[in-house]
Amino acid sequence: MASVTLLRTKGLSRQFGGLKAVNDVNFAIREGEIRALIGPNGAGKTTFVSLLSGRIAPSAGSIEFLGNDITARPAHKRVRDGIAYTFQITSIYPMLSVFDNVALSAQSALQRSPGAKPAVIAAKAKEALEHVGLSDRLRDRAGTMSYGHQRLLEVAMGLALEPKLLILDEPTQGLSDGEIENFCRLVKEISRSATVLLIEHNMPVVMKLADTITVLNHGEILAEGSPENIRANAAVQAAYLGTG
């Protein structure tokens, strides 16, 4: 595994009124890693990744991506830098076809390469859909698909952006057991060319996929380590794994 730090936060914080949703978080993820971010509901996970992607601004602290300070960089420019974020709630274009949804992402990515032709955009879109198992749904209207397939479509849209860091927020929600197995194979494949940050409640998926697990609780890092270490951590069991 590469040892180059892809993204780092220092003292990252976000307050909403008197609520410290994210509090003084120091976090680093390496290139080529599959990192899982877990924690109980309300732990600050979605707020944290929204800070990383630029959807919200921090109250304090900094974010570095490939050694560059991106704390004040807007979300659309972070996408160009190589940070793609699939949302906890699907953000597809429901009236467009499955193909057109992904082609829009591919077109955005290829704008970095002057002279990108429609055929190249189409090929990139089809490749991304092939990866997630939706190549037979190209012409379907996106909004008519099941929730689980819409989640896979959103992953394909993220892949078409050719990200260096792909943030997946609750990607297995709404997927069947068979689809979850296929998703796990997909993430392993993605990790060959991109770093993956996975926010997930499905603990078997987390334990199967993650190289390292970061546990958030009350907006702070409670623990960090290998799946084996996290499973055995008494504080994590009390705060999260031992509940429900």
mmCIF file of C-alpha atoms in Angstrom:
data_model
loop_
_atom_site.group_PDB
_atom_site.id
_atom_site.type_symbol
_atom_site.label_atom_id
_atom_site.label_comp_id
_atom_site.label_asym_id
_atom_site.label_seq_id
_atom_site.Cartn_x
_atom_site.Cartn_y
_atom_site.Cartn_z
ATOM 1 C CA MET A 1 0.000 0.000 0.000
ATOM 2 C CA ALA A 2 1.241 3.465 -0.882
ATOM 3 C CA SER A 3 2.365 5.575 2.056
ATOM 4 C CA VAL A 4 1.632 8.956 0.442
ATOM 5 C CA THR A 5 -0.914 10.990 2.417
ATOM 6 C CA LEU A 6 -3.741 11.925 0.084
ATOM 7 C CA LEU A 7 -5.868 14.018 2.424
ATOM 8 C CA ARG A 8 -5.264 15.450 5.880
ATOM 9 C CA THR A 9 -7.295 17.554 8.298
ATOM 10 C CA LYS A 10 -5.907 19.559 11.208
ATOM 11 C CA GLY A 11 -8.167 20.731 14.013
ATOM 12 C CA LEU A 12 -11.206 20.487 11.726
ATOM 13 C CA SER A 13 -14.350 21.725 13.446
ATOM 14 C CA ARG A 14 -17.905 22.701 12.553
ATOM 15 C CA GLN A 15 -20.462 24.198 14.925
ATOM 16 C CA PHE A 16 -24.174 24.680 14.330
ATOM 17 C CA GLY A 17 -25.194 27.128 17.010
ATOM 18 C CA GLY A 18 -24.132 25.508 20.269
ATOM 19 C CA LEU A 19 -23.757 22.046 18.719
ATOM 20 C CA LYS A 20 -20.226 20.889 17.933
ATOM 21 C CA ALA A 21 -21.006 18.515 15.061
ATOM 22 C CA VAL A 22 -17.290 18.050 14.297
ATOM 23 C CA ASN A 23 -14.777 18.991 16.964
ATOM 24 C CA ASP A 24 -11.004 19.381 16.479
ATOM 25 C CA VAL A 25 -10.562 16.369 14.175
ATOM 26 C CA ASN A 26 -7.064 15.426 13.003
ATOM 27 C CA PHE A 27 -7.442 12.851 10.252
ATOM 28 C CA ALA A 28 -5.278 11.456 7.455
ATOM 29 C CA ILE A 29 -5.950 8.985 4.663
ATOM 30 C CA ARG A 30 -3.306 7.405 2.433
ATOM 31 C CA GLU A 31 -3.385 6.884 -1.307
ATOM 32 C CA GLY A 32 -4.806 3.488 -2.271
ATOM 33 C CA GLU A 33 -6.483 2.922 1.092
ATOM 34 C CA ILE A 34 -10.021 1.788 1.799
ATOM 35 C CA ARG A 35 -10.931 3.731 4.945
ATOM 36 C CA ALA A 36 -14.206 3.215 6.780
ATOM 37 C CA LEU A 37 -15.776 5.954 8.874
ATOM 38 C CA ILE A 38 -18.248 4.605 11.423
ATOM 39 C CA GLY A 39 -20.107 5.804 14.492
ATOM 40 C CA PRO A 40 -23.576 6.029 16.005
ATOM 41 C CA ASN A 41 -26.279 8.216 14.487
ATOM 42 C CA GLY A 42 -25.482 11.862 15.150
ATOM 43 C CA ALA A 43 -21.743 11.193 15.518
ATOM 44 C CA GLY A 44 -20.901 13.798 12.853
ATOM 45 C CA LYS A 45 -19.966 11.483 9.983
ATOM 46 C CA THR A 46 -21.965 13.188 7.225
ATOM 47 C CA THR A 47 -20.963 16.644 8.484
ATOM 48 C CA PHE A 48 -17.318 15.560 8.399
ATOM 49 C CA VAL A 49 -17.399 14.302 4.812
ATOM 50 C CA SER A 50 -19.416 17.365 3.782
ATOM 51 C CA LEU A 51 -16.504 19.426 5.086
ATOM 52 C CA LEU A 52 -14.048 17.314 3.077
ATOM 53 C CA SER A 53 -16.054 17.711 -0.126
ATOM 54 C CA GLY A 54 -16.617 21.454 0.346
ATOM 55 C CA ARG A 55 -20.395 21.283 0.695
ATOM 56 C CA ILE A 56 -20.108 23.157 3.991
ATOM 57 C CA ALA A 57 -17.348 25.377 5.390
ATOM 58 C CA PRO A 58 -15.496 24.619 8.628
ATOM 59 C CA SER A 59 -15.761 26.774 11.724
ATOM 60 C CA ALA A 60 -12.068 26.125 12.388
ATOM 61 C CA GLY A 61 -9.184 24.009 11.180
ATOM 62 C CA SER A 62 -7.767 23.130 7.773
ATOM 63 C CA ILE A 63 -7.949 20.523 4.997
ATOM 64 C CA GLU A 64 -5.058 19.514 2.753
ATOM 65 C CA PHE A 65 -5.377 17.440 -0.420
ATOM 66 C CA LEU A 66 -2.157 16.164 -1.993
ATOM 67 C CA GLY A 67 -0.262 18.694 0.078
ATOM 68 C CA ASN A 68 -2.349 21.705 -1.016
ATOM 69 C CA ASP A 69 -4.560 23.671 1.359
ATOM 70 C CA ILE A 70 -8.131 23.362 0.022
ATOM 71 C CA THR A 71 -9.951 24.674 3.114
ATOM 72 C CA ALA A 72 -11.466 27.615 1.229
ATOM 73 C CA ARG A 73 -11.769 25.835 -2.126
ATOM 74 C CA PRO A 74 -15.387 25.510 -3.361
ATOM 75 C CA ALA A 75 -16.978 22.101 -3.885
ATOM 76 C CA HIS A 76 -16.965 22.162 -7.700
ATOM 77 C CA LYS A 77 -13.236 22.863 -7.753
ATOM 78 C CA ARG A 78 -12.600 20.011 -5.324
ATOM 79 C CA VAL A 79 -14.375 17.739 -7.812
ATOM 80 C CA ARG A 80 -11.898 18.910 -10.449
ATOM 81 C CA ASP A 81 -9.076 18.234 -7.998
ATOM 82 C CA GLY A 82 -10.296 14.646 -7.756
ATOM 83 C CA ILE A 83 -12.692 14.452 -4.781
ATOM 84 C CA ALA A 84 -16.031 12.807 -5.602
ATOM 85 C CA TYR A 85 -18.783 12.433 -2.982
ATOM 86 C CA THR A 86 -21.872 10.233 -3.396
ATOM 87 C CA PHE A 87 -24.608 11.389 -1.085
ATOM 88 C CA GLN A 88 -26.442 9.494 1.648
ATOM 89 C CA ILE A 89 -29.631 10.373 -0.227
ATOM 90 C CA THR A 90 -29.428 9.850 -3.980
ATOM 91 C CA SER A 91 -28.688 12.923 -6.081
ATOM 92 C CA ILE A 92 -29.389 11.603 -9.567
ATOM 93 C CA TYR A 93 -31.294 13.383 -12.338
ATOM 94 C CA PRO A 94 -34.494 11.293 -12.229
ATOM 95 C CA MET A 95 -35.961 12.472 -15.541
ATOM 96 C CA LEU A 96 -32.814 11.691 -17.531
ATOM 97 C CA SER A 97 -31.729 8.279 -18.738
ATOM 98 C CA VAL A 98 -29.243 6.206 -16.767
ATOM 99 C CA PHE A 99 -26.690 6.770 -19.519
ATOM 100 C CA ASP A 100 -27.200 10.547 -19.601
ATOM 101 C CA ASN A 101 -26.721 10.804 -15.823
ATOM 102 C CA VAL A 102 -23.303 9.194 -16.062
ATOM 103 C CA ALA A 103 -22.375 10.938 -19.316
ATOM 104 C CA LEU A 104 -22.809 14.318 -17.586
ATOM 105 C CA SER A 105 -20.243 13.270 -14.981
ATOM 106 C CA ALA A 106 -17.902 11.914 -17.641
ATOM 107 C CA GLN A 107 -18.201 15.159 -19.580
ATOM 108 C CA SER A 108 -17.336 17.141 -16.455
ATOM 109 C CA ALA A 109 -14.238 15.011 -15.869
ATOM 110 C CA LEU A 110 -13.117 15.196 -19.471
ATOM 111 C CA GLN A 111 -13.341 18.990 -19.501
ATOM 112 C CA ARG A 112 -9.862 18.761 -17.969
ATOM 113 C CA SER A 113 -8.774 17.321 -21.341
ATOM 114 C CA PRO A 114 -9.354 19.845 -24.143
ATOM 115 C CA GLY A 115 -11.005 18.427 -27.237
ATOM 116 C CA ALA A 116 -12.812 15.532 -25.553
ATOM 117 C CA LYS A 117 -15.151 14.021 -28.141
ATOM 118 C CA PRO A 118 -18.693 12.682 -27.597
ATOM 119 C CA ALA A 119 -17.494 9.165 -28.393
ATOM 120 C CA VAL A 120 -14.915 9.359 -25.606
ATOM 121 C CA ILE A 121 -17.537 10.655 -23.157
ATOM 122 C CA ALA A 122 -19.895 7.833 -24.142
ATOM 123 C CA ALA A 123 -17.170 5.232 -23.695
ATOM 124 C CA LYS A 124 -16.315 6.539 -20.218
ATOM 125 C CA ALA A 125 -19.986 6.520 -19.214
ATOM 126 C CA LYS A 126 -20.518 2.960 -20.460
ATOM 127 C CA GLU A 127 -17.368 1.793 -18.681
ATOM 128 C CA ALA A 128 -18.583 3.239 -15.372
ATOM 129 C CA LEU A 129 -22.006 1.628 -15.784
ATOM 130 C CA GLU A 130 -20.370 -1.696 -16.617
ATOM 131 C CA HIS A 131 -18.408 -1.475 -13.356
ATOM 132 C CA VAL A 132 -21.557 -1.144 -11.239
ATOM 133 C CA GLY A 133 -23.603 -3.699 -13.167
ATOM 134 C CA LEU A 134 -26.042 -1.305 -14.841
ATOM 135 C CA SER A 135 -24.924 -1.650 -18.439
ATOM 136 C CA ASP A 136 -28.276 -3.234 -19.342
ATOM 137 C CA ARG A 137 -30.210 -0.205 -18.027
ATOM 138 C CA LEU A 138 -28.640 2.504 -20.222
ATOM 139 C CA ARG A 139 -31.875 3.827 -21.690
ATOM 140 C CA ASP A 140 -34.041 3.471 -18.600
ATOM 141 C CA ARG A 141 -35.213 6.667 -16.952
ATOM 142 C CA ALA A 142 -33.147 6.967 -13.777
ATOM 143 C CA GLY A 143 -36.103 7.855 -11.569
ATOM 144 C CA THR A 144 -37.938 4.619 -12.421
ATOM 145 C CA MET A 145 -35.226 2.376 -10.969
ATOM 146 C CA SER A 146 -35.293 0.893 -7.476
ATOM 147 C CA TYR A 147 -33.630 2.849 -4.686
ATOM 148 C CA GLY A 148 -30.764 0.349 -4.567
ATOM 149 C CA HIS A 149 -30.104 0.698 -8.302
ATOM 150 C CA GLN A 150 -30.223 4.481 -7.981
ATOM 151 C CA ARG A 151 -27.463 4.201 -5.360
ATOM 152 C CA LEU A 152 -25.381 2.149 -7.804
ATOM 153 C CA LEU A 153 -26.049 4.742 -10.488
ATOM 154 C CA GLU A 154 -24.709 7.416 -8.181
ATOM 155 C CA VAL A 155 -21.544 5.359 -7.662
ATOM 156 C CA ALA A 156 -21.185 5.121 -11.451
ATOM 157 C CA MET A 157 -21.537 8.914 -11.663
ATOM 158 C CA GLY A 158 -18.745 9.215 -9.107
ATOM 159 C CA LEU A 159 -16.531 6.780 -11.013
ATOM 160 C CA ALA A 160 -17.056 8.693 -14.254
ATOM 161 C CA LEU A 161 -15.447 11.712 -12.580
ATOM 162 C CA GLU A 162 -12.214 9.668 -12.405
ATOM 163 C CA PRO A 163 -11.627 10.649 -8.770
ATOM 164 C CA LYS A 164 -8.487 10.312 -6.713
ATOM 165 C CA LEU A 165 -10.721 10.108 -3.605
ATOM 166 C CA LEU A 166 -14.200 8.567 -3.799
ATOM 167 C CA ILE A 167 -16.384 9.217 -0.739
ATOM 168 C CA LEU A 168 -19.288 6.769 -0.457
ATOM 169 C CA ASP A 169 -21.974 7.712 2.079
ATOM 170 C CA GLU A 170 -24.110 4.690 3.109
ATOM 171 C CA PRO A 171 -23.743 3.059 -0.335
ATOM 172 C CA THR A 172 -25.258 -0.322 0.619
ATOM 173 C CA GLN A 173 -28.486 1.173 1.948
ATOM 174 C CA GLY A 174 -31.356 -0.333 -0.059
ATOM 175 C CA LEU A 175 -29.230 -3.049 -1.690
ATOM 176 C CA SER A 176 -30.128 -6.740 -1.545
ATOM 177 C CA ASP A 177 -27.680 -9.287 -0.124
ATOM 178 C CA GLY A 178 -26.563 -10.244 -3.642
ATOM 179 C CA GLU A 179 -26.111 -6.605 -4.625
ATOM 180 C CA ILE A 180 -24.052 -5.995 -1.474
ATOM 181 C CA GLU A 181 -21.710 -8.840 -2.444
ATOM 182 C CA ASN A 182 -21.283 -7.305 -5.895
ATOM 183 C CA PHE A 183 -20.740 -3.892 -4.311
ATOM 184 C CA CYS A 184 -17.912 -5.247 -2.123
ATOM 185 C CA ARG A 185 -16.185 -6.641 -5.205
ATOM 186 C CA LEU A 186 -16.686 -3.271 -6.902
ATOM 187 C CA VAL A 187 -15.046 -1.328 -4.050
ATOM 188 C CA LYS A 188 -12.035 -3.653 -4.109
ATOM 189 C CA GLU A 189 -11.742 -2.988 -7.848
ATOM 190 C CA ILE A 190 -12.126 0.783 -7.410
ATOM 191 C CA SER A 191 -9.364 0.811 -4.798
ATOM 192 C CA ARG A 192 -6.833 -0.222 -7.451
ATOM 193 C CA SER A 193 -7.117 3.230 -9.032
ATOM 194 C CA ALA A 194 -8.673 5.462 -6.342
ATOM 195 C CA THR A 195 -8.721 5.900 -2.593
ATOM 196 C CA VAL A 196 -12.078 5.077 -0.985
ATOM 197 C CA LEU A 197 -13.618 6.664 2.107
ATOM 198 C CA LEU A 198 -16.627 4.598 3.118
ATOM 199 C CA ILE A 199 -19.307 5.796 5.547
ATOM 200 C CA GLU A 200 -21.289 2.691 6.366
ATOM 201 C CA HIS A 201 -23.526 1.185 9.063
ATOM 202 C CA ASN A 202 -23.338 -2.360 7.691
ATOM 203 C CA MET A 203 -20.579 -3.704 9.934
ATOM 204 C CA PRO A 204 -19.943 -6.952 7.999
ATOM 205 C CA VAL A 205 -19.265 -4.768 4.932
ATOM 206 C CA VAL A 206 -16.968 -2.484 6.934
ATOM 207 C CA MET A 207 -15.021 -5.378 8.427
ATOM 208 C CA LYS A 208 -14.690 -7.050 5.024
ATOM 209 C CA LEU A 209 -13.529 -3.989 3.079
ATOM 210 C CA ALA A 210 -11.683 -1.561 5.326
ATOM 211 C CA ASP A 211 -7.918 -1.388 5.684
ATOM 212 C CA THR A 212 -8.398 1.082 8.535
ATOM 213 C CA ILE A 213 -11.482 2.144 10.493
ATOM 214 C CA THR A 214 -12.002 5.583 12.045
ATOM 215 C CA VAL A 215 -14.720 5.792 14.706
ATOM 216 C CA LEU A 216 -16.453 9.127 15.318
ATOM 217 C CA ASN A 217 -18.496 9.825 18.429
ATOM 218 C CA HIS A 218 -19.944 13.213 19.404
ATOM 219 C CA GLY A 219 -17.973 14.812 16.568
ATOM 220 C CA GLU A 220 -14.592 13.546 17.766
ATOM 221 C CA ILE A 221 -12.378 10.603 16.825
ATOM 222 C CA LEU A 222 -12.987 7.931 19.449
ATOM 223 C CA ALA A 223 -10.659 5.310 17.975
ATOM 224 C CA GLU A 224 -8.747 4.401 14.831
ATOM 225 C CA GLY A 225 -7.115 1.175 13.718
ATOM 226 C CA SER A 226 -7.443 -2.107 11.875
ATOM 227 C CA PRO A 227 -10.804 -3.916 11.790
ATOM 228 C CA GLU A 228 -9.466 -6.406 14.343
ATOM 229 C CA ASN A 229 -8.367 -3.645 16.728
ATOM 230 C CA ILE A 230 -11.627 -1.750 16.393
ATOM 231 C CA ARG A 231 -13.699 -4.893 16.981
ATOM 232 C CA ALA A 232 -11.786 -5.505 20.216
ATOM 233 C CA ASN A 233 -11.856 -1.875 21.436
ATOM 234 C CA ALA A 234 -13.930 -1.621 24.613
ATOM 235 C CA ALA A 235 -14.715 2.085 24.131
ATOM 236 C CA VAL A 236 -15.994 1.434 20.599
ATOM 237 C CA GLN A 237 -18.095 -1.488 21.801
ATOM 238 C CA ALA A 238 -19.670 0.705 24.450
ATOM 239 C CA ALA A 239 -20.331 3.633 22.125
ATOM 240 C CA TYR A 240 -21.321 1.811 18.949
ATOM 241 C CA LEU A 241 -20.679 -1.868 18.290
ATOM 242 C CA GLY A 242 -22.257 -3.035 21.511
ATOM 243 C CA THR A 243 -25.510 -1.152 20.905
ATOM 244 C CA GLY A 244 -28.439 -2.644 19.050
#
